[in-house]
Amino acid sequence: MPIPVAPRDPGDDPYAWMRDDARVLPHLEAERAAYDARIVSLAPLTAEVLAELVARTPDAERSVSRDHGSHAYYSLTPSGRELPELRRSGVAGDELLVDLASFGSPYAATGVVEPEARRVGEAAPDGRDGLLAYSIDLTGAERYTLRFRDMSTGEDVGPQIDGTYYTGAWADGEFYFTTIDELNRPCEVHRVNPRTGERHHVLTEPDQRFELTVRKSQDRVVIAAHSRTTSECWEVVDGQAVSLRPRLDGVEYDVERDTDRWLFLSNADATEFALTAPALDIRDGRIHDMVAFDDAIVTYSRIDGQPRIRILERDGRIRHEMGPGGPAKPPLSGFPEVGGALRLGHNEDPHAGFVTVVTESFTDPTRWWDVDLVTGERRLRHAQEVPGHDPAAYVSEVIHATASDGWRIPIVVTRRRDTPLDASAPCMLYGYGSYESVDDPWFESWVLPLLDRGVVYAKAHIRGGGEVGRQQWIDGHLLAKRNSFTDFIAAADHLADMGIAGPIVGRGGSAGGLLQGAVYFMAPQRWAGIIAEVPFVDCINSMLDPDIPLTINEWEEWGDPRISEQRAYMESYTPYTNLPDPAERPPLLVTGAVHDPRVLVHEPAKWVAALRHSDPEQGDRASIVDRGSVAFRVETGEGSHGGQAGRYAALGYDAEVLAWALTALGVR
């Protein structure tokens, strides 16, 4: 099938028409048809990898449960099904609450799933069994319809509210929720009584840099407004929002209710954030999260690039701590192993005698543990089931590359124990490096087919991320953004120089897709292949357009191209306008989705069109993984920024991408 040629209009941006022109969908459909025809050559390997992924997927998958009152709430994907059911268990047995397949769409994702928060034995306001607030997105556009289900009858009651977002909380028989504007920005908070339909406005955030969230903290409803650099929090008192601390430009803070006081986590006087309250001042590396119980405070922080959870007395003294390596207190020392991830789980009951934490790694499936707040003893709450998987067959370690300016770049490296480190092993190197995101080694089953074929899998904690601390982000955004890209190249060079890796494929999505687009032109000879998933690659034009999502509230991360200095800097790394010589290009796999509200599909489409136009062969080669090849896998139906909602559909996508990567690496 011929490669589609995108029309070029006159002007500085010949593909600007892809933003909202009627021609774009037929063009994308032609691109997808061409991709489907070309990927057929990898069908046997794709089928082989898919069979491995399916074999490691249990017939029925159950999530960890969340306790509310006398019930435990969880999701269950039944045997052979794509989409999950929302369920609960209690003294009356196991009950189906919502079947996501019943909405008739191949894509169905939940936003909020919040039962009325009641203590054991406490009746709902109408004397019935209580309501479940749940919201559903059926396209991937992240615009949710909020519904309320009577859990005693299984029927929806009250209003259905369109245009809602992810967060919400119950209080006094009312549900607090956020609504979004035309740019998908959560900008208003409302409360509704589902039994009467009465609805009230609570708060509007007019500044387009900020997004609103709403949640429960002990018995209080908390509303927060966050931009990339500034925040403000309110508590709800008698249905009205009351500010807890005035907004100050450049100061971020969050709050947690602690019995009779508010805890503040803020960078007001500490770069790495301090946790303060009356008679309390804690500075513990970069503190990211906190939760308060009746007689303890628990913090999650990053210390020397490693996660650390501490159980504290209410005056801040350390009672127990857990984390890989380091001087952790028994009995939790070495929990998890070095190279593994540790974070807080759902902890919604301030009266609980335990804190739920989560451990995992690239090869250790996710586990949820209840850790006793007094003794520190841990009990396994739930373990992800991965049939036929032996974690002992693999090994992980953390190494460090050095950037040209001396910055040490942590790299988590995982392989089969029998994979030789003699500079021959192929490698996939993953990166993100934006928004101070902590991108730890989460367990994802798609990594295993790589490892089992002798591929080394590595994740580089480059600048722009937050695995090491706040300074890591400061030195990797705005006018320091190029550090993210040069760090990733330095990490790849180090893996090769140390004999850990032979050929290397780079992979990343969204902001990590920008990363892949940048290193694609900065060091094209370095890569055996590049996988740029839903990539943010048209940086200048997108940041100049206030009428698309994630522009105004992104200026503090990427820069404002209306300012000449910032525009010039952004132009130096924008992939759309920095195209490598066709003779030097590694094979490139690009993805996109028409319903994606975060990176609009015209961005990868324009980049692919520009690459094709600049190449006499239009990115078409004898093989889809030959050097110079450009493949564009665009989702023209339902599908989100994160891919498909159906579990087997998601596995099918993973299998295709892995087959492409393995072939590019020379692995069959």
PDB file of N, CA, C and O in Angstrom, residues 444-512:
ATOM      1  N   GLU A 444       5.388  -3.952  34.670  1.00  0.00           N
ATOM      2  CA  GLU A 444       4.576  -4.003  33.460  1.00  0.00           C
ATOM      3  C   GLU A 444       4.948  -5.280  32.721  1.00  0.00           C
ATOM      4  O   GLU A 444       6.116  -5.474  32.353  1.00  0.00           O
ATOM      5  N   SER A 445       3.957  -6.125  32.488  1.00  0.00           N
ATOM      6  CA  SER A 445       4.269  -7.453  31.954  1.00  0.00           C
ATOM      7  C   SER A 445       4.897  -7.391  30.572  1.00  0.00           C
ATOM      8  O   SER A 445       5.576  -8.341  30.156  1.00  0.00           O
ATOM      9  N   TRP A 446       4.710  -6.289  29.829  1.00  0.00           N
ATOM     10  CA  TRP A 446       5.287  -6.215  28.492  1.00  0.00           C
ATOM     11  C   TRP A 446       6.807  -6.203  28.510  1.00  0.00           C
ATOM     12  O   TRP A 446       7.454  -6.472  27.475  1.00  0.00           O
ATOM     13  N   VAL A 447       7.411  -5.913  29.663  1.00  0.00           N
ATOM     14  CA  VAL A 447       8.873  -5.927  29.743  1.00  0.00           C
ATOM     15  C   VAL A 447       9.416  -7.356  29.653  1.00  0.00           C
ATOM     16  O   VAL A 447      10.520  -7.590  29.133  1.00  0.00           O
ATOM     17  N   LEU A 448       8.653  -8.338  30.130  1.00  0.00           N
ATOM     18  CA  LEU A 448       9.174  -9.699  30.258  1.00  0.00           C
ATOM     19  C   LEU A 448       9.550 -10.343  28.925  1.00  0.00           C
ATOM     20  O   LEU A 448      10.591 -11.015  28.848  1.00  0.00           O
ATOM     21  N   PRO A 449       8.757 -10.211  27.843  1.00  0.00           N
ATOM     22  CA  PRO A 449       9.203 -10.791  26.573  1.00  0.00           C
ATOM     23  C   PRO A 449      10.532 -10.216  26.074  1.00  0.00           C
ATOM     24  O   PRO A 449      11.280 -10.908  25.371  1.00  0.00           O
ATOM     25  N   LEU A 450      10.820  -8.971  26.414  1.00  0.00           N
ATOM     26  CA  LEU A 450      12.127  -8.418  26.086  1.00  0.00           C
ATOM     27  C   LEU A 450      13.220  -9.133  26.859  1.00  0.00           C
ATOM     28  O   LEU A 450      14.211  -9.614  26.289  1.00  0.00           O
ATOM     29  N   LEU A 451      13.044  -9.191  28.184  1.00  0.00           N
ATOM     30  CA  LEU A 451      14.071  -9.781  29.041  1.00  0.00           C
ATOM     31  C   LEU A 451      14.317 -11.239  28.685  1.00  0.00           C
ATOM     32  O   LEU A 451      15.465 -11.704  28.677  1.00  0.00           O
ATOM     33  N   ASP A 452      13.245 -11.967  28.394  1.00  0.00           N
ATOM     34  CA  ASP A 452      13.379 -13.398  28.097  1.00  0.00           C
ATOM     35  C   ASP A 452      14.083 -13.655  26.772  1.00  0.00           C
ATOM     36  O   ASP A 452      14.502 -14.791  26.503  1.00  0.00           O
ATOM     37  N   ARG A 453      14.232 -12.648  25.940  1.00  0.00           N
ATOM     38  CA  ARG A 453      14.973 -12.781  24.677  1.00  0.00           C
ATOM     39  C   ARG A 453      16.359 -12.172  24.775  1.00  0.00           C
ATOM     40  O   ARG A 453      17.013 -11.919  23.759  1.00  0.00           O
ATOM     41  N   GLY A 454      16.815 -11.943  26.005  1.00  0.00           N
ATOM     42  CA  GLY A 454      18.161 -11.438  26.204  1.00  0.00           C
ATOM     43  C   GLY A 454      18.321  -9.955  26.044  1.00  0.00           C
ATOM     44  O   GLY A 454      19.440  -9.449  25.923  1.00  0.00           O
ATOM     45  N   VAL A 455      17.205  -9.209  26.045  1.00  0.00           N
ATOM     46  CA  VAL A 455      17.263  -7.751  25.943  1.00  0.00           C
ATOM     47  C   VAL A 455      17.389  -7.160  27.347  1.00  0.00           C
ATOM     48  O   VAL A 455      16.683  -7.572  28.275  1.00  0.00           O
ATOM     49  N   VAL A 456      18.268  -6.213  27.497  1.00  0.00           N
ATOM     50  CA  VAL A 456      18.379  -5.447  28.741  1.00  0.00           C
ATOM     51  C   VAL A 456      17.351  -4.324  28.699  1.00  0.00           C
ATOM     52  O   VAL A 456      17.216  -3.631  27.679  1.00  0.00           O
ATOM     53  N   TYR A 457      16.608  -4.139  29.806  1.00  0.00           N
ATOM     54  CA  TYR A 457      15.656  -3.041  29.883  1.00  0.00           C
ATOM     55  C   TYR A 457      16.175  -2.037  30.905  1.00  0.00           C
ATOM     56  O   TYR A 457      16.501  -2.394  32.047  1.00  0.00           O
ATOM     57  N   ALA A 458      16.248  -0.772  30.500  1.00  0.00           N
ATOM     58  CA  ALA A 458      16.796   0.264  31.371  1.00  0.00           C
ATOM     59  C   ALA A 458      15.879   1.474  31.377  1.00  0.00           C
ATOM     60  O   ALA A 458      15.259   1.804  30.362  1.00  0.00           O
ATOM     61  N   LYS A 459      15.798   2.114  32.514  1.00  0.00           N
ATOM     62  CA  LYS A 459      15.035   3.363  32.648  1.00  0.00           C
ATOM     63  C   LYS A 459      15.969   4.424  33.222  1.00  0.00           C
ATOM     64  O   LYS A 459      16.560   4.240  34.289  1.00  0.00           O
ATOM     65  N   ALA A 460      16.110   5.537  32.488  1.00  0.00           N
ATOM     66  CA  ALA A 460      17.013   6.605  32.896  1.00  0.00           C
ATOM     67  C   ALA A 460      16.230   7.695  33.613  1.00  0.00           C
ATOM     68  O   ALA A 460      15.259   8.231  33.076  1.00  0.00           O
ATOM     69  N   HIS A 461      16.650   8.032  34.826  1.00  0.00           N
ATOM     70  CA  HIS A 461      16.012   9.098  35.604  1.00  0.00           C
ATOM     71  C   HIS A 461      16.692  10.421  35.262  1.00  0.00           C
ATOM     72  O   HIS A 461      17.517  10.951  36.014  1.00  0.00           O
ATOM     73  N   ILE A 462      16.318  10.947  34.112  1.00  0.00           N
ATOM     74  CA  ILE A 462      16.957  12.136  33.564  1.00  0.00           C
ATOM     75  C   ILE A 462      16.404  13.401  34.218  1.00  0.00           C
ATOM     76  O   ILE A 462      15.356  13.389  34.867  1.00  0.00           O
ATOM     77  N   ARG A 463      17.098  14.501  34.011  1.00  0.00           N
ATOM     78  CA  ARG A 463      16.624  15.774  34.564  1.00  0.00           C
ATOM     79  C   ARG A 463      15.312  16.202  33.910  1.00  0.00           C
ATOM     80  O   ARG A 463      15.051  15.911  32.750  1.00  0.00           O
ATOM     81  N   GLY A 464      14.507  16.876  34.697  1.00  0.00           N
ATOM     82  CA  GLY A 464      13.130  17.178  34.332  1.00  0.00           C
ATOM     83  C   GLY A 464      12.164  16.328  35.131  1.00  0.00           C
ATOM     84  O   GLY A 464      11.023  16.713  35.359  1.00  0.00           O
ATOM     85  N   GLY A 465      12.631  15.147  35.563  1.00  0.00           N
ATOM     86  CA  GLY A 465      11.829  14.284  36.425  1.00  0.00           C
ATOM     87  C   GLY A 465      12.024  14.634  37.889  1.00  0.00           C
ATOM     88  O   GLY A 465      12.604  15.665  38.240  1.00  0.00           O
ATOM     89  N   GLY A 466      11.540  13.743  38.772  1.00  0.00           N
ATOM     90  CA  GLY A 466      11.610  14.037  40.204  1.00  0.00           C
ATOM     91  C   GLY A 466      12.097  12.890  41.045  1.00  0.00           C
ATOM     92  O   GLY A 466      11.901  12.899  42.264  1.00  0.00           O
ATOM     93  N   GLU A 467      12.757  11.900  40.445  1.00  0.00           N
ATOM     94  CA  GLU A 467      13.177  10.734  41.220  1.00  0.00           C
ATOM     95  C   GLU A 467      14.270  11.074  42.228  1.00  0.00           C
ATOM     96  O   GLU A 467      14.372  10.439  43.285  1.00  0.00           O
ATOM     97  N   VAL A 468      15.101  12.062  41.914  1.00  0.00           N
ATOM     98  CA  VAL A 468      16.191  12.434  42.805  1.00  0.00           C
ATOM     99  C   VAL A 468      15.774  13.572  43.740  1.00  0.00           C
ATOM    100  O   VAL A 468      16.059  13.545  44.939  1.00  0.00           O
ATOM    101  N   GLY A 469      15.080  14.562  43.212  1.00  0.00           N
ATOM    102  CA  GLY A 469      14.667  15.680  44.046  1.00  0.00           C
ATOM    103  C   GLY A 469      14.225  16.855  43.213  1.00  0.00           C
ATOM    104  O   GLY A 469      14.246  16.825  41.973  1.00  0.00           O
ATOM    105  N   ARG A 470      13.821  17.932  43.876  1.00  0.00           N
ATOM    106  CA  ARG A 470      13.315  19.108  43.191  1.00  0.00           C
ATOM    107  C   ARG A 470      14.351  19.723  42.246  1.00  0.00           C
ATOM    108  O   ARG A 470      14.005  20.206  41.164  1.00  0.00           O
ATOM    109  N   GLN A 471      15.638  19.704  42.641  1.00  0.00           N
ATOM    110  CA  GLN A 471      16.652  20.298  41.779  1.00  0.00           C
ATOM    111  C   GLN A 471      16.728  19.592  40.437  1.00  0.00           C
ATOM    112  O   GLN A 471      17.045  20.208  39.409  1.00  0.00           O
ATOM    113  N   GLN A 472      16.412  18.300  40.424  1.00  0.00           N
ATOM    114  CA  GLN A 472      16.408  17.532  39.179  1.00  0.00           C
ATOM    115  C   GLN A 472      15.400  18.116  38.189  1.00  0.00           C
ATOM    116  O   GLN A 472      15.662  18.160  36.988  1.00  0.00           O
ATOM    117  N   TRP A 473      14.249  18.558  38.707  1.00  0.00           N
ATOM    118  CA  TRP A 473      13.254  19.196  37.836  1.00  0.00           C
ATOM    119  C   TRP A 473      13.677  20.609  37.450  1.00  0.00           C
ATOM    120  O   TRP A 473      13.566  21.005  36.285  1.00  0.00           O
ATOM    121  N   ILE A 474      14.178  21.363  38.415  1.00  0.00           N
ATOM    122  CA  ILE A 474      14.600  22.737  38.141  1.00  0.00           C
ATOM    123  C   ILE A 474      15.615  22.769  36.994  1.00  0.00           C
ATOM    124  O   ILE A 474      15.555  23.626  36.111  1.00  0.00           O
ATOM    125  N   ASP A 475      16.514  21.791  36.992  1.00  0.00           N
ATOM    126  CA  ASP A 475      17.573  21.751  35.985  1.00  0.00           C
ATOM    127  C   ASP A 475      17.149  21.041  34.705  1.00  0.00           C
ATOM    128  O   ASP A 475      18.006  20.760  33.844  1.00  0.00           O
ATOM    129  N   GLY A 476      15.850  20.765  34.545  1.00  0.00           N
ATOM    130  CA  GLY A 476      15.403  20.054  33.357  1.00  0.00           C
ATOM    131  C   GLY A 476      14.110  20.583  32.777  1.00  0.00           C
ATOM    132  O   GLY A 476      13.387  19.832  32.110  1.00  0.00           O
ATOM    133  N   HIS A 477      13.795  21.856  33.026  1.00  0.00           N
ATOM    134  CA  HIS A 477      12.613  22.448  32.404  1.00  0.00           C
ATOM    135  C   HIS A 477      12.930  23.888  31.997  1.00  0.00           C
ATOM    136  O   HIS A 477      14.027  24.392  32.242  1.00  0.00           O
ATOM    137  N   LEU A 478      11.977  24.524  31.325  1.00  0.00           N
ATOM    138  CA  LEU A 478      12.164  25.878  30.813  1.00  0.00           C
ATOM    139  C   LEU A 478      13.491  26.003  30.053  1.00  0.00           C
ATOM    140  O   LEU A 478      13.744  25.235  29.138  1.00  0.00           O
ATOM    141  N   LEU A 479      14.333  26.958  30.432  1.00  0.00           N
ATOM    142  CA  LEU A 479      15.570  27.205  29.692  1.00  0.00           C
ATOM    143  C   LEU A 479      16.678  26.209  30.028  1.00  0.00           C
ATOM    144  O   LEU A 479      17.838  26.401  29.620  1.00  0.00           O
ATOM    145  N   ALA A 480      16.333  25.155  30.742  1.00  0.00           N
ATOM    146  CA  ALA A 480      17.278  24.055  30.994  1.00  0.00           C
ATOM    147  C   ALA A 480      16.761  22.742  30.416  1.00  0.00           C
ATOM    148  O   ALA A 480      17.298  21.685  30.713  1.00  0.00           O
ATOM    149  N   LYS A 481      15.726  22.808  29.572  1.00  0.00           N
ATOM    150  CA  LYS A 481      15.066  21.589  29.100  1.00  0.00           C
ATOM    151  C   LYS A 481      15.994  20.685  28.299  1.00  0.00           C
ATOM    152  O   LYS A 481      15.857  19.454  28.343  1.00  0.00           O
ATOM    153  N   ARG A 482      16.931  21.236  27.580  1.00  0.00           N
ATOM    154  CA  ARG A 482      17.819  20.400  26.769  1.00  0.00           C
ATOM    155  C   ARG A 482      18.614  19.415  27.622  1.00  0.00           C
ATOM    156  O   ARG A 482      19.089  18.389  27.106  1.00  0.00           O
ATOM    157  N   ASN A 483      18.752  19.686  28.920  1.00  0.00           N
ATOM    158  CA  ASN A 483      19.434  18.731  29.794  1.00  0.00           C
ATOM    159  C   ASN A 483      18.736  17.373  29.801  1.00  0.00           C
ATOM    160  O   ASN A 483      19.394  16.339  29.948  1.00  0.00           O
ATOM    161  N   SER A 484      17.396  17.372  29.675  1.00  0.00           N
ATOM    162  CA  SER A 484      16.679  16.099  29.630  1.00  0.00           C
ATOM    163  C   SER A 484      17.176  15.246  28.470  1.00  0.00           C
ATOM    164  O   SER A 484      17.384  14.033  28.610  1.00  0.00           O
ATOM    165  N   PHE A 485      17.366  15.876  27.327  1.00  0.00           N
ATOM    166  CA  PHE A 485      17.726  15.144  26.117  1.00  0.00           C
ATOM    167  C   PHE A 485      19.190  14.708  26.148  1.00  0.00           C
ATOM    168  O   PHE A 485      19.517  13.560  25.806  1.00  0.00           O
ATOM    169  N   THR A 486      20.067  15.600  26.563  1.00  0.00           N
ATOM    170  CA  THR A 486      21.487  15.228  26.620  1.00  0.00           C
ATOM    171  C   THR A 486      21.739  14.206  27.719  1.00  0.00           C
ATOM    172  O   THR A 486      22.629  13.359  27.585  1.00  0.00           O
ATOM    173  N   ASP A 487      20.967  14.246  28.804  1.00  0.00           N
ATOM    174  CA  ASP A 487      21.083  13.205  29.841  1.00  0.00           C
ATOM    175  C   ASP A 487      20.731  11.835  29.269  1.00  0.00           C
ATOM    176  O   ASP A 487      21.386  10.828  29.576  1.00  0.00           O
ATOM    177  N   PHE A 488      19.671  11.785  28.453  1.00  0.00           N
ATOM    178  CA  PHE A 488      19.240  10.501  27.891  1.00  0.00           C
ATOM    179  C   PHE A 488      20.308   9.940  26.949  1.00  0.00           C
ATOM    180  O   PHE A 488      20.607   8.738  26.975  1.00  0.00           O
ATOM    181  N   ILE A 489      20.899  10.800  26.148  1.00  0.00           N
ATOM    182  CA  ILE A 489      21.977  10.367  25.257  1.00  0.00           C
ATOM    183  C   ILE A 489      23.180   9.903  26.072  1.00  0.00           C
ATOM    184  O   ILE A 489      23.808   8.877  25.761  1.00  0.00           O
ATOM    185  N   ALA A 490      23.506  10.644  27.155  1.00  0.00           N
ATOM    186  CA  ALA A 490      24.623  10.247  28.022  1.00  0.00           C
ATOM    187  C   ALA A 490      24.356   8.895  28.676  1.00  0.00           C
ATOM    188  O   ALA A 490      25.277   8.084  28.844  1.00  0.00           O
ATOM    189  N   ALA A 491      23.089   8.645  29.053  1.00  0.00           N
ATOM    190  CA  ALA A 491      22.744   7.357  29.650  1.00  0.00           C
ATOM    191  C   ALA A 491      22.955   6.231  28.645  1.00  0.00           C
ATOM    192  O   ALA A 491      23.504   5.164  28.987  1.00  0.00           O
ATOM    193  N   ALA A 492      22.541   6.437  27.394  1.00  0.00           N
ATOM    194  CA  ALA A 492      22.737   5.417  26.363  1.00  0.00           C
ATOM    195  C   ALA A 492      24.223   5.175  26.115  1.00  0.00           C
ATOM    196  O   ALA A 492      24.675   4.019  26.008  1.00  0.00           O
ATOM    197  N   ASP A 493      24.995   6.254  26.035  1.00  0.00           N
ATOM    198  CA  ASP A 493      26.435   6.108  25.820  1.00  0.00           C
ATOM    199  C   ASP A 493      27.081   5.332  26.968  1.00  0.00           C
ATOM    200  O   ASP A 493      27.965   4.486  26.745  1.00  0.00           O
ATOM    201  N   HIS A 494      26.649   5.611  28.188  1.00  0.00           N
ATOM    202  CA  HIS A 494      27.224   4.928  29.350  1.00  0.00           C
ATOM    203  C   HIS A 494      26.907   3.434  29.313  1.00  0.00           C
ATOM    204  O   HIS A 494      27.786   2.604  29.600  1.00  0.00           O
ATOM    205  N   LEU A 495      25.663   3.087  28.967  1.00  0.00           N
ATOM    206  CA  LEU A 495      25.303   1.670  28.881  1.00  0.00           C
ATOM    207  C   LEU A 495      26.171   0.952  27.852  1.00  0.00           C
ATOM    208  O   LEU A 495      26.588  -0.192  28.067  1.00  0.00           O
ATOM    209  N   ALA A 496      26.454   1.617  26.744  1.00  0.00           N
ATOM    210  CA  ALA A 496      27.305   1.014  25.720  1.00  0.00           C
ATOM    211  C   ALA A 496      28.763   0.949  26.175  1.00  0.00           C
ATOM    212  O   ALA A 496      29.433  -0.080  26.022  1.00  0.00           O
ATOM    213  N   ASP A 497      29.266   2.042  26.765  1.00  0.00           N
ATOM    214  CA  ASP A 497      30.666   2.094  27.193  1.00  0.00           C
ATOM    215  C   ASP A 497      30.965   1.081  28.293  1.00  0.00           C
ATOM    216  O   ASP A 497      32.085   0.547  28.366  1.00  0.00           O
ATOM    217  N   MET A 498      29.976   0.790  29.141  1.00  0.00           N
ATOM    218  CA  MET A 498      30.174  -0.155  30.241  1.00  0.00           C
ATOM    219  C   MET A 498      29.969  -1.603  29.813  1.00  0.00           C
ATOM    220  O   MET A 498      30.082  -2.516  30.630  1.00  0.00           O
ATOM    221  N   GLY A 499      29.646  -1.828  28.548  1.00  0.00           N
ATOM    222  CA  GLY A 499      29.429  -3.181  28.076  1.00  0.00           C
ATOM    223  C   GLY A 499      28.099  -3.767  28.473  1.00  0.00           C
ATOM    224  O   GLY A 499      27.873  -4.978  28.338  1.00  0.00           O
ATOM    225  N   ILE A 500      27.179  -2.934  28.949  1.00  0.00           N
ATOM    226  CA  ILE A 500      25.864  -3.414  29.369  1.00  0.00           C
ATOM    227  C   ILE A 500      24.945  -3.568  28.174  1.00  0.00           C
ATOM    228  O   ILE A 500      24.063  -4.431  28.155  1.00  0.00           O
ATOM    229  N   ALA A 501      25.143  -2.741  27.163  1.00  0.00           N
ATOM    230  CA  ALA A 501      24.233  -2.728  26.017  1.00  0.00           C
ATOM    231  C   ALA A 501      24.996  -2.716  24.714  1.00  0.00           C
ATOM    232  O   ALA A 501      26.081  -2.109  24.607  1.00  0.00           O
ATOM    233  N   GLY A 502      24.415  -3.413  23.718  1.00  0.00           N
ATOM    234  CA  GLY A 502      24.874  -3.301  22.343  1.00  0.00           C
ATOM    235  C   GLY A 502      23.975  -2.316  21.623  1.00  0.00           C
ATOM    236  O   GLY A 502      23.947  -1.125  21.957  1.00  0.00           O
ATOM    237  N   PRO A 503      23.167  -2.757  20.654  1.00  0.00           N
ATOM    238  CA  PRO A 503      22.226  -1.840  20.005  1.00  0.00           C
ATOM    239  C   PRO A 503      21.151  -1.390  20.988  1.00  0.00           C
ATOM    240  O   PRO A 503      20.725  -2.156  21.865  1.00  0.00           O
ATOM    241  N   ILE A 504      20.692  -0.145  20.849  1.00  0.00           N
ATOM    242  CA  ILE A 504      19.744   0.434  21.798  1.00  0.00           C
ATOM    243  C   ILE A 504      18.557   1.029  21.053  1.00  0.00           C
ATOM    244  O   ILE A 504      18.727   1.794  20.095  1.00  0.00           O
ATOM    245  N   VAL A 505      17.350   0.691  21.503  1.00  0.00           N
ATOM    246  CA  VAL A 505      16.111   1.332  21.060  1.00  0.00           C
ATOM    247  C   VAL A 505      15.644   2.249  22.179  1.00  0.00           C
ATOM    248  O   VAL A 505      15.579   1.844  23.346  1.00  0.00           O
ATOM    249  N   GLY A 506      15.304   3.496  21.847  1.00  0.00           N
ATOM    250  CA  GLY A 506      14.753   4.428  22.818  1.00  0.00           C
ATOM    251  C   GLY A 506      13.237   4.400  22.771  1.00  0.00           C
ATOM    252  O   GLY A 506      12.633   4.236  21.701  1.00  0.00           O
ATOM    253  N   ARG A 507      12.600   4.565  23.948  1.00  0.00           N
ATOM    254  CA  ARG A 507      11.138   4.558  24.010  1.00  0.00           C
ATOM    255  C   ARG A 507      10.658   5.581  25.031  1.00  0.00           C
ATOM    256  O   ARG A 507      11.253   5.747  26.103  1.00  0.00           O
ATOM    257  N   GLY A 508       9.554   6.252  24.705  1.00  0.00           N
ATOM    258  CA  GLY A 508       8.940   7.180  25.638  1.00  0.00           C
ATOM    259  C   GLY A 508       7.635   7.700  25.069  1.00  0.00           C
ATOM    260  O   GLY A 508       7.423   7.687  23.850  1.00  0.00           O
ATOM    261  N   GLY A 509       6.738   8.164  25.955  1.00  0.00           N
ATOM    262  CA  GLY A 509       5.431   8.636  25.535  1.00  0.00           C
ATOM    263  C   GLY A 509       5.113  10.014  26.060  1.00  0.00           C
ATOM    264  O   GLY A 509       5.583  10.413  27.127  1.00  0.00           O
ATOM    265  N   SER A 510       4.308  10.766  25.317  1.00  0.00           N
ATOM    266  CA  SER A 510       3.857  12.099  25.691  1.00  0.00           C
ATOM    267  C   SER A 510       5.067  13.027  25.801  1.00  0.00           C
ATOM    268  O   SER A 510       5.759  13.255  24.828  1.00  0.00           O
ATOM    269  N   ALA A 511       5.348  13.564  27.011  1.00  0.00           N
ATOM    270  CA  ALA A 511       6.580  14.336  27.157  1.00  0.00           C
ATOM    271  C   ALA A 511       7.793  13.463  26.904  1.00  0.00           C
ATOM    272  O   ALA A 511       8.833  13.938  26.423  1.00  0.00           O
ATOM    273  N   GLY A 512       7.672  12.162  27.214  1.00  0.00           N
ATOM    274  CA  GLY A 512       8.732  11.226  26.854  1.00  0.00           C
ATOM    275  C   GLY A 512       8.808  11.002  25.362  1.00  0.00           C
ATOM    276  O   GLY A 512       9.854  10.606  24.832  1.00  0.00           O
TER     277      GLY A 512
END
